[in-house]
Amino acid sequence: MSSSISLRSRAIEPNRRAVLAGAAAGLALAGLPAPAFAAGTPELSEFVARITEGAVPLREGVTLAIPPLVENGNSVDVRVAVESPMTEQNHVRWIHLIADKNPFPDMARLHLGPRAGRAEISTTLRLAQSQRVTAVAALSDGRFAMAEADVVVTLSACIDGG
Amino acid sequence: MALLALPAAAQVKSGSEFLSPGMARQQADETRNPGFFWVEQGEGLFSARPPQGQACIVCHAEPRQSLRGAATRYPQVDAASGKLLNLEGRIEQCRVERQTQPAFGHESAELLAMTAYIASLSRGLPMDVATDGAAKPFYEAGKAFFERRQGQLNLSCQQCHDGLVGQKLRGDTISHGAGTGYPAYRLEWNSVGSLHRRLRACSLGVRATQFDFGSPEYLALELYLAGRAKDLPVETPAIRR
Amino acid sequence: MFNARITMPAEAKAGEIVEIRVLTRHPMDRGGQSDGKGGTVPRKILNRLTATYAGDQIFRFDMHTGVASNPFVSFTTRAVATGDIVFEWREDGGATYTRTSRLTVT
C-alpha cells in the first residue's frame, strides 16, 4: 500500500518540565509560556519533503482542527478532513501527522481509500511542547495537500512524576 | 494578608466545572473516556470467583441496585474496628477478611478498577458522608489538616482551594478539591488513579511531606473533602488534567 | 492490559457512510526511561491498527510514539454488505489483538 515511515530520532531538547521548572518554583501564578514558533522552519519543510518525496504540497483542501491551547500534551484531540470525492479515481490515500518538536516528529499515518466514503479522521496525539502540527494528505493522483496549526501546550500545576 | 482572606467554604463546586468544554464532553462520553476501561475491569472482577472464597457478587447480588449510593457514604467509620475506611479500604477489608484473599494493594490496577466500578454505581447521586458521631474526630482532623500551613512553601490547602478558586496555577484552574470524580483518569498520569495519589501530588506541589496511600492523614482529609462536597454528585470515572 | 471499545451503528443502509470510533486501553509506552538497572525500558506501543471489512482493508493506522496513551481514533466506511468488521492491533514485540464488530446492511 505504501512504504513504512522511517523514523528519525533527534536529540531530545530540554523538555517542557525542565524549561518550566523555574515557573513552578514558588508556585508562581505564571502566565503561559510564550509561544516560540519559527514559521516555516527549514526542518519542518524537510520533514514534509521527506514524506512527499520532494513534491510541494498544495495548501488547500485540508482542514486540521486542533485546540490552539492544549491543557496537557499527553492527549490532544485532532481532527483532519480532506476535501475529496473519495472515489476509485480520486481519493485520499493517507494522512500523515507531524509534530516538528516532538522527539519523534512522525506521529502517525492513517491510510484511507475509496471505501472510506469520506476523508475525515480524528485521533489523540502526544505533544512534547508548544509547536506547529502539520497534516499532509497524499492524494490518489500523486499530489499532496497539507495544513498546519500552531499549538501552545500548557502544563498541569501539580506534576507528581507519575 | 488581605489576599488570603478566606471566604466560608460555601458553594463548593465539582472539579468538572473547571474543565475545558472539550474535556467535559470527553468525560461524559463513554466512547471517549478511558476511565470506563477500569470500570469495565472492575465489573469483571466483581463477578470473578477468586481461588478460595466467594465472588463479590455472591453477597452483593444485583450491585446496580444493592450498591447504588454506597460510594456516597465513604469514607465512613468501620463500626467493628472504629477505623476510618475509604472505599478502597472497605474493598480491601472485604477481600482479606471475607474472601480470604491477599489485598490487591494501593494503586494496583485491580483495586483502582474495583473502586472505580463501585463508585461508578453511584454516578449522579449526591455525596452524603457522615461527619458527626464517630466520624467527628476524623472530620475535625481532616479540617485541621486542610487549614494547616505545610511544606517549604508554607501553604495550607485552604489558601488555594478556598481562597483562590477559579484562578490559574500554571495551566490549571484552581478548584475546590472536591474529589468527587475519583478514582479519575488523569491526563498527567495517562491512567486512572486514586484520590490519595492526587493528594500526594498536592503535597509534593507545596514541598510538604507526602503521606502514604491510605494513611490516617489522607483518610481524614478525604473525609473532610467529602463533607465539603456534600450534595455534589459522584462523577467517577472523571477526567482530570 | 489491552482492551478496546468500538462504537459504530449496528445497522446501516447500503451506501451509507458510517463512523467508527475506537478507544483503546494501552499505555503506549514510549520507552527510554531508566529501568533502574542501568538500562532503559524498551518502547512498547501498539504500532498498527487495521480494519478489514467485506474483503478489503478499509483503514490502517500506523502509530508512533506521538500517539497518546489509551488512544482514540475515528474513521468512516461506506456500508456495502452485512458482515464483520475485523480490527487487528499489532504491538511492539509481535503480540496481536483482535476484535470484531458486526454491521448489518439493509
mmCIF file of N, CA, C and O in Angstrom, chain B residues 73-94 97-98 130 132-136 138 219 223:
data_model
loop_
_atom_site.group_PDB
_atom_site.id
_atom_site.type_symbol
_atom_site.label_atom_id
_atom_site.label_comp_id
_atom_site.label_asym_id
_atom_site.label_seq_id
_atom_site.Cartn_x
_atom_site.Cartn_y
_atom_site.Cartn_z
ATOM 1 N N ARG B 73 -21.314 7.376 50.696
ATOM 2 C CA ARG B 73 -21.191 7.355 52.159
ATOM 3 C C ARG B 73 -19.771 7.052 52.622
ATOM 4 O O ARG B 73 -19.536 6.787 53.792
ATOM 5 N N TYR B 74 -18.804 7.120 51.707
ATOM 6 C CA TYR B 74 -17.403 6.884 52.078
ATOM 7 C C TYR B 74 -16.598 8.166 51.916
ATOM 8 O O TYR B 74 -16.875 8.933 51.009
ATOM 9 N N PRO B 75 -15.576 8.350 52.801
ATOM 10 C CA PRO B 75 -15.126 7.499 53.901
ATOM 11 C C PRO B 75 -16.157 7.427 55.038
ATOM 12 O O PRO B 75 -16.906 8.365 55.241
ATOM 13 N N GLN B 76 -16.125 6.292 55.766
ATOM 14 C CA GLN B 76 -17.001 6.116 56.925
ATOM 15 C C GLN B 76 -16.247 5.332 57.994
ATOM 16 O O GLN B 76 -15.259 4.644 57.704
ATOM 17 N N VAL B 77 -16.727 5.460 59.205
ATOM 18 C CA VAL B 77 -16.085 4.750 60.319
ATOM 19 C C VAL B 77 -16.598 3.316 60.337
ATOM 20 O O VAL B 77 -17.806 3.080 60.290
ATOM 21 N N ASP B 78 -15.659 2.389 60.371
ATOM 22 C CA ASP B 78 -15.996 0.970 60.454
ATOM 23 C C ASP B 78 -16.428 0.673 61.884
ATOM 24 O O ASP B 78 -15.652 0.864 62.826
ATOM 25 N N ALA B 79 -17.674 0.212 62.048
ATOM 26 C CA ALA B 79 -18.235 0.047 63.387
ATOM 27 C C ALA B 79 -17.419 -0.946 64.224
ATOM 28 O O ALA B 79 -17.177 -0.718 65.410
ATOM 29 N N ALA B 80 -16.962 -2.020 63.594
ATOM 30 C CA ALA B 80 -16.263 -3.060 64.347
ATOM 31 C C ALA B 80 -14.903 -2.586 64.859
ATOM 32 O O ALA B 80 -14.558 -2.802 66.027
ATOM 33 N N SER B 81 -14.132 -1.943 64.003
ATOM 34 C CA SER B 81 -12.758 -1.590 64.376
ATOM 35 C C SER B 81 -12.618 -0.151 64.845
ATOM 36 O O SER B 81 -11.603 0.212 65.440
ATOM 37 N N GLY B 82 -13.616 0.668 64.555
ATOM 38 C CA GLY B 82 -13.506 2.087 64.890
ATOM 39 C C GLY B 82 -12.584 2.865 63.965
ATOM 40 O O GLY B 82 -12.313 4.038 64.181
ATOM 41 N N LYS B 83 -12.090 2.196 62.903
ATOM 42 C CA LYS B 83 -11.197 2.882 61.957
ATOM 43 C C LYS B 83 -11.996 3.590 60.867
ATOM 44 O O LYS B 83 -13.101 3.169 60.524
ATOM 45 N N LEU B 84 -11.353 4.628 60.322
ATOM 46 C CA LEU B 84 -11.958 5.309 59.182
ATOM 47 C C LEU B 84 -11.551 4.569 57.911
ATOM 48 O O LEU B 84 -10.367 4.338 57.668
ATOM 49 N N LEU B 85 -12.524 4.181 57.121
ATOM 50 C CA LEU B 85 -12.254 3.450 55.874
ATOM 51 C C LEU B 85 -12.772 4.253 54.696
ATOM 52 O O LEU B 85 -13.905 4.741 54.713
ATOM 53 N N ASN B 86 -11.942 4.357 53.658
ATOM 54 C CA ASN B 86 -12.494 4.881 52.400
ATOM 55 C C ASN B 86 -12.944 3.671 51.569
ATOM 56 O O ASN B 86 -12.867 2.528 52.018
ATOM 57 N N LEU B 87 -13.413 3.949 50.358
ATOM 58 C CA LEU B 87 -13.963 2.857 49.559
ATOM 59 C C LEU B 87 -12.895 1.794 49.273
ATOM 60 O O LEU B 87 -13.168 0.591 49.350
ATOM 61 N N GLU B 88 -11.684 2.264 48.974
ATOM 62 C CA GLU B 88 -10.584 1.315 48.750
ATOM 63 C C GLU B 88 -10.378 0.440 49.985
ATOM 64 O O GLU B 88 -10.188 -0.774 49.879
ATOM 65 N N GLY B 89 -10.391 1.087 51.162
ATOM 66 C CA GLY B 89 -10.173 0.359 52.411
ATOM 67 C C GLY B 89 -11.253 -0.681 52.654
ATOM 68 O O GLY B 89 -10.976 -1.786 53.124
ATOM 69 N N ARG B 90 -12.492 -0.335 52.316
ATOM 70 C CA ARG B 90 -13.594 -1.281 52.511
ATOM 71 C C ARG B 90 -13.452 -2.468 51.555
ATOM 72 O O ARG B 90 -13.674 -3.622 51.944
ATOM 73 N N ILE B 91 -13.066 -2.185 50.335
ATOM 74 C CA ILE B 91 -12.894 -3.277 49.369
ATOM 75 C C ILE B 91 -11.784 -4.216 49.838
ATOM 76 O O ILE B 91 -11.941 -5.449 49.825
ATOM 77 N N GLU B 92 -10.682 -3.642 50.278
ATOM 78 C CA GLU B 92 -9.566 -4.477 50.748
ATOM 79 C C GLU B 92 -9.971 -5.272 51.993
ATOM 80 O O GLU B 92 -9.601 -6.438 52.139
ATOM 81 N N GLN B 93 -10.736 -4.642 52.873
ATOM 82 C CA GLN B 93 -11.188 -5.342 54.077
ATOM 83 C C GLN B 93 -12.048 -6.556 53.695
ATOM 84 O O GLN B 93 -11.875 -7.650 54.211
ATOM 85 N N CYS B 94 -12.958 -6.339 52.778
ATOM 86 C CA CYS B 94 -13.821 -7.424 52.314
ATOM 87 C C CYS B 94 -12.985 -8.543 51.704
ATOM 88 O O CYS B 94 -13.226 -9.720 51.926
ATOM 89 N N GLU B 97 -10.731 -10.173 54.709
ATOM 90 C CA GLU B 97 -11.437 -10.823 55.813
ATOM 91 C C GLU B 97 -12.511 -11.794 55.332
ATOM 92 O O GLU B 97 -12.712 -12.841 55.939
ATOM 93 N N ARG B 98 -13.211 -11.457 54.284
ATOM 94 C CA ARG B 98 -14.332 -12.300 53.863
ATOM 95 C C ARG B 98 -13.956 -13.247 52.736
ATOM 96 O O ARG B 98 -14.392 -14.385 52.699
ATOM 97 N N ALA B 130 -21.192 10.827 56.609
ATOM 98 C CA ALA B 130 -21.437 11.267 57.988
ATOM 99 C C ALA B 130 -20.200 11.992 58.502
ATOM 100 O O ALA B 130 -19.075 11.532 58.307
ATOM 101 N N ASP B 132 -20.518 13.518 61.711
ATOM 102 C CA ASP B 132 -20.777 13.666 63.149
ATOM 103 C C ASP B 132 -20.601 12.311 63.834
ATOM 104 O O ASP B 132 -20.194 11.334 63.201
ATOM 105 N N GLY B 133 -20.938 12.244 65.088
ATOM 106 C CA GLY B 133 -20.844 10.970 65.816
ATOM 107 C C GLY B 133 -19.415 10.439 65.792
ATOM 108 O O GLY B 133 -18.456 11.184 66.017
ATOM 109 N N ALA B 134 -19.316 9.148 65.460
ATOM 110 C CA ALA B 134 -17.995 8.505 65.461
ATOM 111 C C ALA B 134 -17.054 9.131 64.439
ATOM 112 O O ALA B 134 -15.831 9.054 64.573
ATOM 113 N N ALA B 135 -17.623 9.760 63.399
ATOM 114 C CA ALA B 135 -16.791 10.352 62.345
ATOM 115 C C ALA B 135 -16.228 11.712 62.739
ATOM 116 O O ALA B 135 -15.295 12.211 62.096
ATOM 117 N N LYS B 136 -16.797 12.317 63.785
ATOM 118 C CA LYS B 136 -16.461 13.710 64.083
ATOM 119 C C LYS B 136 -14.963 13.941 64.318
ATOM 120 O O LYS B 136 -14.396 14.873 63.729
ATOM 121 N N PHE B 138 -12.441 12.346 63.187
ATOM 122 C CA PHE B 138 -11.726 12.223 61.918
ATOM 123 C C PHE B 138 -11.970 13.455 61.042
ATOM 124 O O PHE B 138 -11.062 13.979 60.411
ATOM 125 N N LEU B 219 -6.742 9.926 54.836
ATOM 126 C CA LEU B 219 -8.113 9.443 55.049
ATOM 127 C C LEU B 219 -8.958 10.521 55.716
ATOM 128 O O LEU B 219 -10.104 10.777 55.310
ATOM 129 N N LEU B 223 -12.169 12.542 54.157
ATOM 130 C CA LEU B 223 -13.477 12.701 54.804
ATOM 131 C C LEU B 223 -13.876 14.177 54.849
ATOM 132 O O LEU B 223 -15.026 14.524 54.560
#
